[in-house]
mmCIF file of C-alpha atoms and ligand atoms in Angstrom:
data_model
loop_
_atom_site.group_PDB
_atom_site.id
_atom_site.type_symbol
_atom_site.label_atom_id
_atom_site.label_comp_id
_atom_site.label_asym_id
_atom_site.label_seq_id
_atom_site.Cartn_x
_atom_site.Cartn_y
_atom_site.Cartn_z
ATOM 1 C CA MET A 30 130.890 98.675 93.409
ATOM 2 C CA LYS A 31 130.389 102.390 93.090
ATOM 3 C CA THR A 32 127.759 101.894 90.402
ATOM 4 C CA ALA A 33 125.915 99.220 92.403
ATOM 5 C CA ALA A 34 125.807 101.463 95.446
ATOM 6 C CA LYS A 35 124.514 104.299 93.315
ATOM 7 C CA ARG A 36 121.879 102.057 91.793
ATOM 8 C CA ALA A 37 120.775 100.822 95.222
ATOM 9 C CA HIS A 38 120.547 104.389 96.388
ATOM 10 C CA ARG A 39 118.457 105.369 93.406
ATOM 11 C CA LEU A 40 116.119 102.399 93.920
ATOM 12 C CA ASP A 41 115.675 103.408 97.509
ATOM 13 C CA ARG A 42 114.865 106.981 96.565
ATOM 14 C CA THR A 43 112.438 106.305 93.769
ATOM 15 C CA ALA A 44 111.089 103.025 95.187
ATOM 16 C CA SER A 45 108.937 102.167 92.186
ATOM 17 C CA PRO A 46 106.753 99.198 93.116
ATOM 18 C CA ARG A 47 107.694 97.461 89.892
ATOM 19 C CA ALA A 48 111.402 97.801 90.662
ATOM 20 C CA ILE A 49 110.960 96.517 94.214
ATOM 21 C CA ALA A 50 108.779 93.644 93.079
ATOM 22 C CA THR A 51 111.241 92.613 90.374
ATOM 23 C CA LEU A 52 114.084 92.692 92.846
ATOM 24 C CA LEU A 53 112.266 90.690 95.506
ATOM 25 C CA LEU A 54 111.003 88.164 92.971
ATOM 26 C CA ALA A 55 114.478 87.687 91.607
ATOM 27 C CA CYS A 56 115.710 86.894 95.127
ATOM 28 C CA ALA A 57 112.920 84.508 96.017
ATOM 29 C CA GLY A 58 111.890 82.924 92.718
ATOM 30 C CA ALA A 59 114.799 80.496 92.710
ATOM 31 C CA ASN A 60 113.010 78.342 95.309
ATOM 32 C CA ALA A 61 109.788 77.964 93.355
ATOM 33 C CA SER A 62 109.046 74.684 91.654
ATOM 34 C CA ALA A 63 107.559 75.508 88.267
ATOM 35 C CA ALA A 64 104.474 73.264 88.601
ATOM 36 C CA ASP A 65 103.502 74.807 91.884
ATOM 37 C CA PHE A 66 104.040 78.430 90.974
ATOM 38 C CA LEU A 67 101.072 80.778 90.529
ATOM 39 C CA ASP A 68 102.343 83.610 88.342
ATOM 40 C CA GLN A 69 100.213 86.669 89.060
ATOM 41 C CA ARG A 70 102.185 89.044 86.908
ATOM 42 C CA ARG A 71 99.658 88.821 84.069
ATOM 43 C CA VAL A 72 96.051 88.650 85.166
ATOM 44 C CA GLU A 73 92.849 89.235 83.276
ATOM 45 C CA PRO A 74 90.166 91.434 84.818
ATOM 46 C CA ILE A 75 87.488 89.263 86.473
ATOM 47 C CA GLN A 76 84.031 89.434 84.859
ATOM 48 C CA GLY A 77 81.960 87.231 87.159
ATOM 49 C CA ASP A 78 78.208 86.940 87.585
ATOM 50 C CA VAL A 79 77.357 88.718 90.850
ATOM 51 C CA ALA A 80 73.947 87.039 91.274
ATOM 52 C CA ALA A 81 75.407 83.553 90.748
ATOM 53 C CA GLY A 82 78.167 84.485 93.214
ATOM 54 C CA ALA A 83 75.602 85.560 95.814
ATOM 55 C CA ALA A 84 73.916 82.153 95.594
ATOM 56 C CA LYS A 85 77.251 80.365 96.123
ATOM 57 C CA ALA A 86 78.281 82.715 98.935
ATOM 58 C CA VAL A 87 75.715 81.359 101.415
ATOM 59 C CA VAL A 88 78.278 78.943 102.861
ATOM 60 C CA CYS A 89 81.055 81.567 102.934
ATOM 61 C CA VAL A 90 79.191 84.168 104.961
ATOM 62 C CA ALA A 91 78.971 81.761 107.904
ATOM 63 C CA CYS A 92 82.622 82.668 108.491
ATOM 64 C CA HIS A 93 83.159 85.795 106.405
ATOM 65 C CA GLY A 94 80.123 87.608 107.800
ATOM 66 C CA PRO A 95 77.122 89.316 106.212
ATOM 67 C CA ASN A 96 78.037 90.259 102.612
ATOM 68 C CA GLY A 97 81.654 89.395 103.416
ATOM 69 C CA ASN A 98 81.960 91.736 106.405
ATOM 70 C CA ALA A 99 83.526 89.295 108.839
ATOM 71 C CA ILE A 100 82.679 89.833 112.494
ATOM 72 C CA VAL A 101 85.350 87.503 113.906
ATOM 73 C CA PRO A 102 88.570 89.530 113.632
ATOM 74 C CA THR A 103 90.782 86.588 112.667
ATOM 75 C CA PHE A 104 88.564 85.989 109.604
ATOM 76 C CA PRO A 105 89.262 88.382 106.727
ATOM 77 C CA LYS A 106 86.678 90.782 105.388
ATOM 78 C CA LEU A 107 86.056 90.133 101.723
ATOM 79 C CA ALA A 108 83.560 92.949 101.020
ATOM 80 C CA GLY A 109 84.942 95.504 98.565
ATOM 81 C CA GLN A 110 88.201 93.576 98.060
ATOM 82 C CA ARG A 111 89.645 93.428 94.535
ATOM 83 C CA ALA A 112 87.945 90.703 92.491
ATOM 84 C CA GLU A 113 91.219 89.676 90.861
ATOM 85 C CA TYR A 114 92.904 89.250 94.245
ATOM 86 C CA LEU A 115 89.967 87.239 95.641
ATOM 87 C CA HIS A 116 90.002 84.997 92.587
ATOM 88 C CA SER A 117 93.737 84.515 92.825
ATOM 89 C CA ARG A 118 93.484 83.501 96.494
ATOM 90 C CA LEU A 119 90.673 81.029 95.805
ATOM 91 C CA SER A 120 92.655 79.494 92.992
ATOM 92 C CA GLU A 121 95.697 79.289 95.283
ATOM 93 C CA TYR A 122 93.680 77.452 97.987
ATOM 94 C CA LYS A 123 92.073 75.113 95.457
ATOM 95 C CA HIS A 124 95.407 73.944 94.099
ATOM 96 C CA ALA A 125 97.386 74.091 97.344
ATOM 97 C CA ASP A 126 98.864 71.092 99.091
ATOM 98 C CA ALA A 127 96.608 71.140 102.160
ATOM 99 C CA LYS A 128 99.219 69.298 104.216
ATOM 100 C CA LEU A 129 101.692 72.196 104.092
ATOM 101 C CA PRO A 130 101.885 74.581 107.052
ATOM 102 C CA TYR A 131 99.537 77.585 106.701
ATOM 103 C CA TYR A 132 97.154 75.603 104.470
ATOM 104 C CA ALA A 133 96.861 72.876 107.116
ATOM 105 C CA ALA A 134 95.706 75.523 109.589
ATOM 106 C CA SER A 135 93.248 77.124 107.154
ATOM 107 C CA PRO A 136 89.679 76.041 106.456
ATOM 108 C CA MET A 137 90.026 77.402 102.940
ATOM 109 C CA PRO A 138 91.600 74.528 100.950
ATOM 110 C CA VAL A 139 88.567 72.364 101.784
ATOM 111 C CA GLN A 140 86.191 75.216 100.954
ATOM 112 C CA ALA A 141 87.868 75.877 97.605
ATOM 113 C CA GLN A 142 88.038 72.214 96.567
ATOM 114 C CA ALA A 143 84.375 72.174 95.614
ATOM 115 C CA LEU A 144 84.508 75.367 93.535
ATOM 116 C CA SER A 145 84.702 75.412 89.740
ATOM 117 C CA GLU A 146 86.601 78.098 87.858
ATOM 118 C CA ALA A 147 83.240 79.807 87.074
ATOM 119 C CA ASP A 148 82.245 79.669 90.775
ATOM 120 C CA MET A 149 85.499 81.363 91.728
ATOM 121 C CA HIS A 150 84.930 84.133 89.190
ATOM 122 C CA ASN A 151 81.362 84.647 90.386
ATOM 123 C CA LEU A 152 82.266 84.621 94.099
ATOM 124 C CA ALA A 153 85.105 87.071 93.486
ATOM 125 C CA ALA A 154 82.793 89.411 91.564
ATOM 126 C CA TYR A 155 80.123 89.127 94.264
ATOM 127 C CA PHE A 156 82.363 89.927 97.241
ATOM 128 C CA ALA A 157 84.162 92.717 95.353
ATOM 129 C CA ALA A 158 80.782 94.360 94.735
ATOM 130 C CA GLN A 159 79.729 94.321 98.416
ATOM 131 C CA LYS A 160 79.908 97.408 100.579
ATOM 132 C CA PRO A 161 82.654 97.222 103.207
ATOM 133 C CA MET A 162 81.311 98.026 106.674
ATOM 134 C CA PRO A 163 83.176 99.437 109.665
ATOM 135 C CA SER A 164 84.342 96.825 112.188
ATOM 136 C CA PRO A 165 82.264 96.881 115.361
ATOM 137 C CA THR A 166 85.482 96.682 117.395
ATOM 138 C CA ALA A 167 87.732 99.173 115.527
ATOM 139 C CA ALA A 168 87.785 102.870 116.297
ATOM 140 C CA ASN A 169 87.178 103.702 112.626
ATOM 141 C CA THR A 170 88.588 107.149 113.038
ATOM 142 C CA PRO A 171 91.804 107.813 111.197
ATOM 143 C CA PRO A 172 94.395 108.081 113.940
ATOM 144 C CA GLY A 173 96.892 110.924 113.734
ATOM 145 C CA GLU A 174 100.405 110.447 112.410
ATOM 146 C CA THR A 175 101.576 107.219 114.036
ATOM 147 C CA ARG A 176 104.427 104.785 113.583
ATOM 148 C CA GLY A 177 102.020 102.562 111.627
ATOM 149 C CA GLU A 178 101.107 105.341 109.232
ATOM 150 C CA ARG A 179 104.742 106.355 108.763
ATOM 151 C CA LEU A 180 105.699 102.782 107.939
ATOM 152 C CA TYR A 181 102.832 102.519 105.497
ATOM 153 C CA ARG A 182 103.624 105.774 103.722
ATOM 154 C CA GLU A 183 107.400 106.012 103.915
ATOM 155 C CA GLY A 184 108.724 102.643 105.076
ATOM 156 C CA ASP A 185 111.977 102.797 106.996
ATOM 157 C CA SER A 186 114.982 102.848 104.706
ATOM 158 C CA ALA A 187 117.420 102.319 107.606
ATOM 159 C CA ARG A 188 115.800 98.928 108.212
ATOM 160 C CA GLY A 189 115.087 98.106 104.590
ATOM 161 C CA ILE A 190 111.299 98.449 104.996
ATOM 162 C CA PRO A 191 109.754 99.555 101.690
ATOM 163 C CA PRO A 192 106.787 101.938 101.710
ATOM 164 C CA CYS A 193 103.638 99.799 101.582
ATOM 165 C CA GLN A 194 101.735 102.462 99.674
ATOM 166 C CA GLY A 195 103.914 101.963 96.584
ATOM 167 C CA CYS A 196 102.141 98.645 96.036
ATOM 168 C CA HIS A 197 98.937 98.848 98.102
ATOM 169 C CA GLY A 198 97.890 102.362 97.039
ATOM 170 C CA ALA A 199 98.039 105.792 98.654
ATOM 171 C CA ASN A 200 94.805 105.064 100.552
ATOM 172 C CA ALA A 201 95.421 101.336 101.056
ATOM 173 C CA GLU A 202 92.695 100.775 98.471
ATOM 174 C CA GLY A 203 94.773 98.290 96.463
ATOM 175 C CA GLY A 204 97.525 98.509 93.853
ATOM 176 C CA PRO A 205 97.555 101.274 91.270
ATOM 177 C CA VAL A 206 95.513 99.686 88.500
ATOM 178 C CA ALA A 207 96.570 102.289 85.946
ATOM 179 C CA ALA A 208 100.159 101.098 86.380
ATOM 180 C CA GLY A 209 99.482 97.698 84.790
ATOM 181 C CA ASP A 210 97.510 94.472 84.991
ATOM 182 C CA GLN A 211 99.795 92.853 87.571
ATOM 183 C CA TYR A 212 98.613 95.395 90.152
ATOM 184 C CA LEU A 213 95.071 94.037 89.975
ATOM 185 C CA VAL A 214 96.104 91.347 92.477
ATOM 186 C CA TYR A 215 97.631 93.816 94.957
ATOM 187 C CA PRO A 216 94.977 93.755 97.677
ATOM 188 C CA ALA A 217 93.216 96.560 99.478
ATOM 189 C CA LEU A 218 94.195 96.647 103.164
ATOM 190 C CA ARG A 219 92.150 99.526 104.600
ATOM 191 C CA GLY A 220 89.580 98.586 107.224
ATOM 192 C CA GLN A 221 90.749 94.951 107.341
ATOM 193 C CA HIS A 222 90.802 93.345 110.806
ATOM 194 C CA ALA A 223 94.088 93.967 112.638
ATOM 195 C CA PRO A 224 94.467 90.415 114.038
ATOM 196 C CA TYR A 225 94.009 89.001 110.532
ATOM 197 C CA LEU A 226 96.547 91.438 109.031
ATOM 198 C CA SER A 227 99.086 90.688 111.785
ATOM 199 C CA ALA A 228 98.703 86.941 111.332
ATOM 200 C CA ARG A 229 99.174 87.261 107.557
ATOM 201 C CA LEU A 230 102.318 89.359 107.969
ATOM 202 C CA SER A 231 103.784 86.935 110.543
ATOM 203 C CA ASN A 232 103.019 84.055 108.199
ATOM 204 C CA TYR A 233 104.657 85.792 105.253
ATOM 205 C CA ARG A 234 107.703 86.430 107.426
ATOM 206 C CA ALA A 235 107.839 82.726 108.237
ATOM 207 C CA GLY A 236 107.657 81.989 104.508
ATOM 208 C CA TRP A 237 103.955 81.015 104.234
ATOM 209 C CA PRO A 238 102.191 80.742 101.932
ATOM 210 C CA TYR A 239 104.807 80.192 99.294
ATOM 211 C CA ARG A 240 102.991 79.585 96.082
ATOM 212 C CA ALA A 241 102.022 82.784 94.253
ATOM 213 C CA SER A 242 104.441 85.379 92.871
ATOM 214 C CA GLY A 243 102.883 87.862 95.319
ATOM 215 C CA ASP A 244 103.808 85.583 98.229
ATOM 216 C CA TYR A 245 107.481 85.907 97.333
ATOM 217 C CA ILE A 246 107.143 89.671 97.175
ATOM 218 C CA MET A 247 105.418 89.843 100.567
ATOM 219 C CA ALA A 248 107.835 87.382 102.170
ATOM 220 C CA GLY A 249 110.637 89.772 101.227
ATOM 221 C CA VAL A 250 108.723 92.714 102.678
ATOM 222 C CA ALA A 251 107.654 90.915 105.864
ATOM 223 C CA ARG A 252 111.186 89.801 106.669
ATOM 224 C CA THR A 253 112.039 93.474 107.223
ATOM 225 C CA LEU A 254 109.292 93.847 109.868
ATOM 226 C CA ASP A 255 109.653 93.119 113.587
ATOM 227 C CA ASP A 256 106.615 92.264 115.729
ATOM 228 C CA GLU A 257 106.167 95.825 116.854
ATOM 229 C CA SER A 258 106.117 97.154 113.281
ATOM 230 C CA ILE A 259 103.581 94.480 112.300
ATOM 231 C CA GLN A 260 101.273 95.452 115.159
ATOM 232 C CA ALA A 261 101.651 99.168 114.410
ATOM 233 C CA VAL A 262 100.896 98.994 110.712
ATOM 234 C CA ALA A 263 98.037 96.486 111.210
ATOM 235 C CA ALA A 264 96.395 98.678 113.869
ATOM 236 C CA TRP A 265 96.661 101.760 111.683
ATOM 237 C CA LEU A 266 95.205 99.996 108.618
ATOM 238 C CA ALA A 267 92.356 98.423 110.594
ATOM 239 C CA ALA A 268 91.244 101.807 111.909
ATOM 240 C CA LEU A 269 90.942 103.384 108.447
ATOM 241 C CA PRO A 270 87.264 103.834 107.643
ATOM 242 C CA PRO A 271 86.110 101.569 104.845
ATOM 243 C CA GLN A 272 85.680 103.038 101.427
ATOM 244 C CA GLU A 273 84.367 101.381 98.328
ATOM 245 C CA GLN A 274 87.401 100.337 96.420
ATOM 246 C CA HIS A 275 86.221 100.628 92.864
HETATM 247 C C1 HEC B 23 84.936 77.720 108.312
HETATM 248 C C2 HEC B 23 85.144 79.128 108.061
HETATM 249 C C3 HEC B 23 85.299 79.587 106.618
HETATM 250 C C4 HEC B 23 84.440 79.344 105.553
HETATM 251 C C5 HEC B 23 83.160 78.522 105.536
HETATM 252 C C6 HEC B 23 85.003 80.076 104.432
HETATM 253 N N1 HEC B 23 86.144 80.734 104.797
HETATM 254 FE FE1 HEC B 23 87.347 81.859 103.595
HETATM 255 N N2 HEC B 23 88.691 82.099 105.110
HETATM 256 C C7 HEC B 23 88.519 81.641 106.398
HETATM 257 C C8 HEC B 23 89.683 81.979 107.186
HETATM 258 C C9 HEC B 23 89.900 81.650 108.664
HETATM 259 C C10 HEC B 23 90.556 82.661 106.321
HETATM 260 C C11 HEC B 23 91.923 83.234 106.691
HETATM 261 C C12 HEC B 23 92.958 82.172 106.866
HETATM 262 C C13 HEC B 23 93.725 81.949 105.645
HETATM 263 O O1 HEC B 23 94.461 82.854 105.244
HETATM 264 O O2 HEC B 23 93.585 80.881 105.051
HETATM 265 C C14 HEC B 23 89.897 82.726 105.027
HETATM 266 C C15 HEC B 23 90.441 83.342 103.891
HETATM 267 C C16 HEC B 23 89.742 83.545 102.715
HETATM 268 C C17 HEC B 23 90.215 84.316 101.590
HETATM 269 C C18 HEC B 23 91.516 85.106 101.534
HETATM 270 C C19 HEC B 23 91.218 86.547 101.899
HETATM 271 C C20 HEC B 23 92.400 87.470 101.830
HETATM 272 O O3 HEC B 23 92.232 88.659 102.177
HETATM 273 O O4 HEC B 23 93.473 87.055 101.418
HETATM 274 C C21 HEC B 23 89.255 84.272 100.631
HETATM 275 C C22 HEC B 23 89.287 84.931 99.268
HETATM 276 C C23 HEC B 23 88.171 83.467 101.136
HETATM 277 N N3 HEC B 23 88.491 83.039 102.404
HETATM 278 C C24 HEC B 23 86.994 83.210 100.446
HETATM 279 C C25 HEC B 23 86.011 82.328 100.886
HETATM 280 C C26 HEC B 23 84.879 81.909 100.077
HETATM 281 C C27 HEC B 23 84.589 82.418 98.677
HETATM 282 C C28 HEC B 23 84.182 81.022 100.832
HETATM 283 C C29 HEC B 23 82.920 80.238 100.439
HETATM 284 C C30 HEC B 23 83.051 79.402 99.263
HETATM 285 C C31 HEC B 23 84.856 80.888 102.120
HETATM 286 N N4 HEC B 23 85.957 81.703 102.104
HETATM 287 C C32 HEC B 23 84.438 80.084 103.148
HETATM 288 C C33 HEC B 23 87.418 80.957 106.893
HETATM 289 C C34 HEC B 23 86.362 80.464 106.125
HETATM 290 C C1 HEC B 24 106.514 95.363 96.088
HETATM 291 C C2 HEC B 24 105.091 95.368 96.313
HETATM 292 C C3 HEC B 24 104.588 95.282 97.747
HETATM 293 C C4 HEC B 24 104.997 96.019 98.827
HETATM 294 C C5 HEC B 24 106.098 97.069 98.898
HETATM 295 C C6 HEC B 24 104.133 95.625 99.925
HETATM 296 N N1 HEC B 24 103.232 94.685 99.501
HETATM 297 FE FE1 HEC B 24 101.853 93.717 100.676
HETATM 298 N N2 HEC B 24 101.275 92.560 99.078
HETATM 299 C C7 HEC B 24 101.796 92.651 97.817
HETATM 300 C C8 HEC B 24 101.175 91.640 96.980
HETATM 301 C C9 HEC B 24 101.455 91.405 95.508
HETATM 302 C C10 HEC B 24 100.259 90.933 97.790
HETATM 303 C C11 HEC B 24 99.332 89.778 97.380
HETATM 304 C C12 HEC B 24 99.965 88.446 97.680
HETATM 305 C C13 HEC B 24 99.008 87.321 97.331
HETATM 306 O O1 HEC B 24 98.492 87.296 96.228
HETATM 307 O O2 HEC B 24 98.747 86.476 98.182
HETATM 308 C C14 HEC B 24 100.342 91.545 99.117
HETATM 309 C C15 HEC B 24 99.598 91.120 100.219
HETATM 310 C C16 HEC B 24 99.631 91.735 101.468
HETATM 311 C C17 HEC B 24 98.809 91.348 102.591
HETATM 312 C C18 HEC B 24 97.752 90.256 102.615
HETATM 313 C C19 HEC B 24 96.380 90.896 102.523
HETATM 314 C C20 HEC B 24 95.231 89.951 102.729
HETATM 315 O O3 HEC B 24 94.079 90.373 102.521
HETATM 316 O O4 HEC B 24 95.443 88.800 103.091
HETATM 317 C C21 HEC B 24 99.154 92.181 103.629
HETATM 318 C C22 HEC B 24 98.574 92.170 105.037
HETATM 319 C C23 HEC B 24 100.179 93.088 103.144
HETATM 320 N N3 HEC B 24 100.453 92.791 101.820
HETATM 321 C C24 HEC B 24 100.736 94.108 103.908
HETATM 322 C C25 HEC B 24 101.797 94.925 103.492
HETATM 323 C C26 HEC B 24 102.462 95.896 104.334
HETATM 324 C C27 HEC B 24 102.092 96.193 105.771
HETATM 325 C C28 HEC B 24 103.464 96.460 103.583
HETATM 326 C C29 HEC B 24 104.497 97.493 103.993
HETATM 327 C C30 HEC B 24 105.308 97.181 105.159
HETATM 328 C C31 HEC B 24 103.388 95.844 102.254
HETATM 329 N N4 HEC B 24 102.370 94.915 102.239
HETATM 330 C C32 HEC B 24 104.234 96.155 101.198
HETATM 331 C C33 HEC B 24 102.757 93.555 97.378
HETATM 332 C C34 HEC B 24 103.466 94.445 98.186
#
């Protein structure tokens, strides 16, 4: 008992993303059916063809905006996002059961159906290489120290909220790549639309989607967040000026 408490305390203090992820995965992984499970813990860097991706992206930009800078704030920006994360999401949509909640409400399973593995690599490389633009609706000035920023940087140990930056990077630019290949799929969050971020966090909290190893990690994180915390952290992230993430 004493040792377990000590260990928990130490985990809380050092909060290494790998330790948190392992813990959360161990809690959640028991529900995963092996055939349906997308293990993102070992991913290869994406080497797509940007020009081929641009040609394929014509249909995507109708929703995701010019060069992947979505105008509609419930549609995610893709510009400057990690290629490995984009590829992982496309692969998830392609193989998802479109009748399940979350997927049933998303246009993406249908969009991804028609894509080959090469298309997904090329599209991921294309959108990752695009310049992220400020949102027309966001303030795009870094707000001062707010509840959202505190949650992002420090979490809230009293409520079990881990610091987001441990996994999503000190500047919300995506996971620390130097720390290992699994972090390639930890997405950038800075400058993303707040309504999209809030919807994703609420979905994770409700257990959706539930297919990739990262979903289990984020479900564990999101269950610690109340609505107010979701709004606060989403608003803070959305107002961060875009920066090229690689
Ligand atoms: C009809 C509108 C529409 C079209 C066309 C569309 N998307 Fe999407 N896409 C969405 C919406 C809405 C979401 C967010 C909802 C969700 O999570 O499924 C999304 C989510 C995504 C995501 C996940 C982003 C993230 O941050 O997790 C990726 C990647 C993506 N789309 C890529 C594409 C690509 C590539 C194409 C073209 C082949 C495309 N989309 C076409 C509407 C669209
Ligand atoms: C232990 C690591 C870890 C921590 C801590 C963590 N995340 Fe995540 N997060 C991930 C991973 C991995 C994914 C990618 C899941 C996937 O592939 O769909 C993700 C995805 C997300 C997404 C979806 C992004 C998109 O473009 O759709 C949001 C939003 C998010 N995290 C917000 C947060 C917030 C806010 C916090 C802090 C309260 C946080 N995360 C803490 C690992 C983490």
